Amino acid sequence: PIRSLRADPDFQRSDRRRLLFVLFEGVPLFWRLDLDLLARSLGGDCGYDVGNPAARGTDWSLSHSALMNAVAATKALLRGQHENAAGLLARAFARVGLAMPICDPGRQIIALGEGIRRMHPEVEELAVEVLALSQQAFGLDASNR
């Protein structure tokens, strides 16, 4: 079963393109499906509607998106991609209007998850999962921040 299905706002009103993000029930957060759908008439042109304001929609959860950035940052850190993780976390904190603490990235992920959980109860379940993922990946939790 599908747990969440989100459409990237950059292409929500595009006449020939959608970028979908799918989370499945019972599947690790790392295994999100990113599905870029293009009309056959585009011939695989992934640049179609990039930057087109008429293609842009507004149905997008900033808090959900920030939490998924935390998941991507966790994956990047585990792969040794520290600069990539730093960029993902900076965008996540900015997206939800939280100040990014000056500490190691694992603790930043915890701060982000806790902040979003407090501010946005509609994504509390996902925030708790992100916190559990960070604890598993880095051996950190709120008590040893």
Short mmCIF file of C-alpha atoms in Angstrom, two decimals:
data_model
loop_
_atom_site.label_atom_id
_atom_site.label_comp_id
_atom_site.label_asym_id
_atom_site.label_seq_id
_atom_site.Cartn_x
_atom_site.Cartn_y
_atom_site.Cartn_z
CA PRO A 1 0.00 0.00 0.00
CA ILE A 2 1.00 3.59 -0.62
CA ARG A 3 1.76 5.59 2.50
CA SER A 4 2.17 8.98 0.85
CA LEU A 5 2.06 10.33 -2.68
CA ARG A 6 3.31 13.85 -3.35
CA ALA A 7 3.68 15.74 -6.61
CA ASP A 8 6.60 18.13 -6.98
CA PRO A 9 5.13 21.65 -7.09
CA ASP A 10 7.42 22.61 -9.99
CA PHE A 11 5.34 20.46 -12.36
CA GLN A 12 1.90 20.18 -10.71
CA ARG A 13 0.23 22.21 -13.48
CA SER A 14 2.44 21.07 -16.34
CA ASP A 15 0.51 19.80 -19.32
CA ARG A 16 3.05 17.05 -20.06
CA ARG A 17 5.08 16.34 -16.95
CA ARG A 18 4.79 15.25 -13.31
CA LEU A 19 7.42 14.37 -10.73
CA LEU A 20 5.94 12.11 -8.06
CA PHE A 21 7.40 11.04 -4.71
CA VAL A 22 5.98 7.82 -3.26
CA LEU A 23 6.49 6.28 0.18
CA PHE A 24 5.18 2.75 0.66
CA GLU A 25 3.88 1.19 3.88
CA GLY A 26 6.30 -1.19 5.55
CA VAL A 27 9.26 -0.04 3.45
CA PRO A 28 12.27 1.85 4.89
CA LEU A 29 12.27 5.63 4.45
CA PHE A 30 15.42 5.32 2.32
CA TRP A 31 13.40 3.50 -0.32
CA ARG A 32 11.25 6.37 -1.55
CA LEU A 33 10.26 6.12 -5.20
CA ASP A 34 10.88 9.25 -7.29
CA LEU A 35 8.90 8.89 -10.51
CA ASP A 36 9.40 11.46 -13.29
CA LEU A 37 6.54 11.10 -15.78
CA LEU A 38 6.96 12.68 -19.21
CA ALA A 39 4.52 12.65 -22.11
CA ARG A 40 5.80 10.55 -24.99
CA SER A 41 5.66 13.66 -27.19
CA LEU A 42 8.53 15.16 -25.15
CA GLY A 43 10.93 12.50 -26.36
CA GLY A 44 12.57 12.26 -22.94
CA ASP A 45 13.21 16.01 -22.61
CA CYS A 46 13.74 16.34 -18.84
CA GLY A 47 14.13 20.09 -19.23
CA TYR A 48 10.48 20.53 -20.22
CA ASP A 49 8.69 23.07 -18.01
CA VAL A 50 11.73 23.58 -15.77
CA GLY A 51 11.40 27.15 -14.51
CA ASN A 52 7.98 27.64 -16.12
CA PRO A 53 5.85 29.53 -13.57
CA ALA A 54 2.63 28.39 -15.30
CA ALA A 55 3.54 24.75 -14.55
CA ARG A 56 4.02 25.43 -10.85
CA GLY A 57 1.43 24.35 -8.27
CA THR A 58 1.00 25.07 -4.58
CA ASP A 59 -0.06 21.74 -3.06
CA TRP A 60 3.12 20.92 -1.11
CA SER A 61 3.88 20.23 2.53
CA LEU A 62 7.02 22.12 3.49
CA SER A 63 7.32 20.15 6.73
CA HIS A 64 7.06 16.77 4.95
CA SER A 65 9.58 17.95 2.38
CA ALA A 66 12.00 19.10 5.10
CA LEU A 67 11.74 15.73 6.84
CA MET A 68 12.49 13.94 3.58
CA ASN A 69 15.54 16.20 3.22
CA ALA A 70 16.62 14.91 6.65
CA VAL A 71 16.28 11.34 5.35
CA ALA A 72 18.33 12.22 2.26
CA ALA A 73 20.93 13.94 4.47
CA THR A 74 21.16 10.82 6.64
CA LYS A 75 21.78 8.72 3.54
CA ALA A 76 24.39 11.21 2.30
CA LEU A 77 26.21 11.19 5.65
CA LEU A 78 26.30 7.39 5.70
CA ARG A 79 27.88 7.55 2.24
CA GLY A 80 30.47 10.12 3.38
CA GLN A 81 28.88 12.92 1.30
CA HIS A 82 29.13 15.61 3.98
CA GLU A 83 28.77 18.65 1.69
CA ASN A 84 25.64 17.21 0.10
CA ALA A 85 24.20 16.50 3.56
CA ALA A 86 24.99 20.04 4.72
CA GLY A 87 23.13 21.52 1.75
CA LEU A 88 20.12 19.26 2.27
CA LEU A 89 19.93 20.21 5.95
CA ALA A 90 20.35 23.94 5.29
CA ARG A 91 17.45 23.83 2.82
CA ALA A 92 15.33 21.77 5.24
CA PHE A 93 15.78 24.20 8.13
CA ALA A 94 15.08 27.18 5.85
CA ARG A 95 12.00 25.49 4.40
CA VAL A 96 10.30 25.32 7.81
CA GLY A 97 11.74 28.54 9.24
CA LEU A 98 13.90 26.95 11.92
CA ALA A 99 17.36 28.18 12.87
CA MET A 100 20.01 25.63 11.98
CA PRO A 101 22.05 24.80 15.09
CA ILE A 102 25.82 24.79 14.97
CA CYS A 103 26.59 21.17 15.81
CA ASP A 104 27.35 17.94 14.01
CA PRO A 105 24.95 16.89 11.23
CA GLY A 106 23.46 13.98 13.16
CA ARG A 107 22.41 16.33 15.93
CA GLN A 108 21.11 18.81 13.35
CA ILE A 109 18.83 16.08 12.00
CA ILE A 110 17.53 15.44 15.51
CA ALA A 111 16.95 19.17 16.08
CA LEU A 112 15.09 19.40 12.77
CA GLY A 113 12.92 16.36 13.52
CA GLU A 114 12.08 17.57 17.01
CA GLY A 115 11.32 21.10 15.81
CA ILE A 116 9.04 19.91 13.04
CA ARG A 117 7.31 17.45 15.36
CA ARG A 118 6.47 20.29 17.76
CA MET A 119 5.43 22.80 15.10
CA HIS A 120 3.62 20.56 12.61
CA PRO A 121 1.55 17.82 14.27
CA GLU A 122 0.22 16.70 10.88
CA VAL A 123 3.62 15.10 10.16
CA GLU A 124 4.40 13.92 13.70
CA GLU A 125 4.45 10.24 12.70
CA LEU A 126 7.01 10.90 9.96
CA ALA A 127 9.07 13.11 12.30
CA VAL A 128 9.20 10.31 14.88
CA GLU A 129 10.40 7.91 12.17
CA VAL A 130 13.10 10.35 11.08
CA LEU A 131 14.23 10.68 14.70
CA ALA A 132 14.34 6.88 15.04
CA LEU A 133 16.32 6.65 11.80
CA SER A 134 18.88 9.17 13.08
CA GLN A 135 19.17 7.27 16.34
CA GLN A 136 19.79 4.04 14.45
CA ALA A 137 22.23 5.62 11.97
CA PHE A 138 24.23 7.76 14.39
CA GLY A 139 23.48 6.38 17.85
CA LEU A 140 21.95 9.71 18.86
CA ASP A 141 18.65 10.67 20.42
CA ALA A 142 17.22 13.65 22.25
CA SER A 143 18.84 12.63 25.54
CA ASN A 144 22.43 12.72 24.22
CA ARG A 145 22.21 15.76 21.99
#
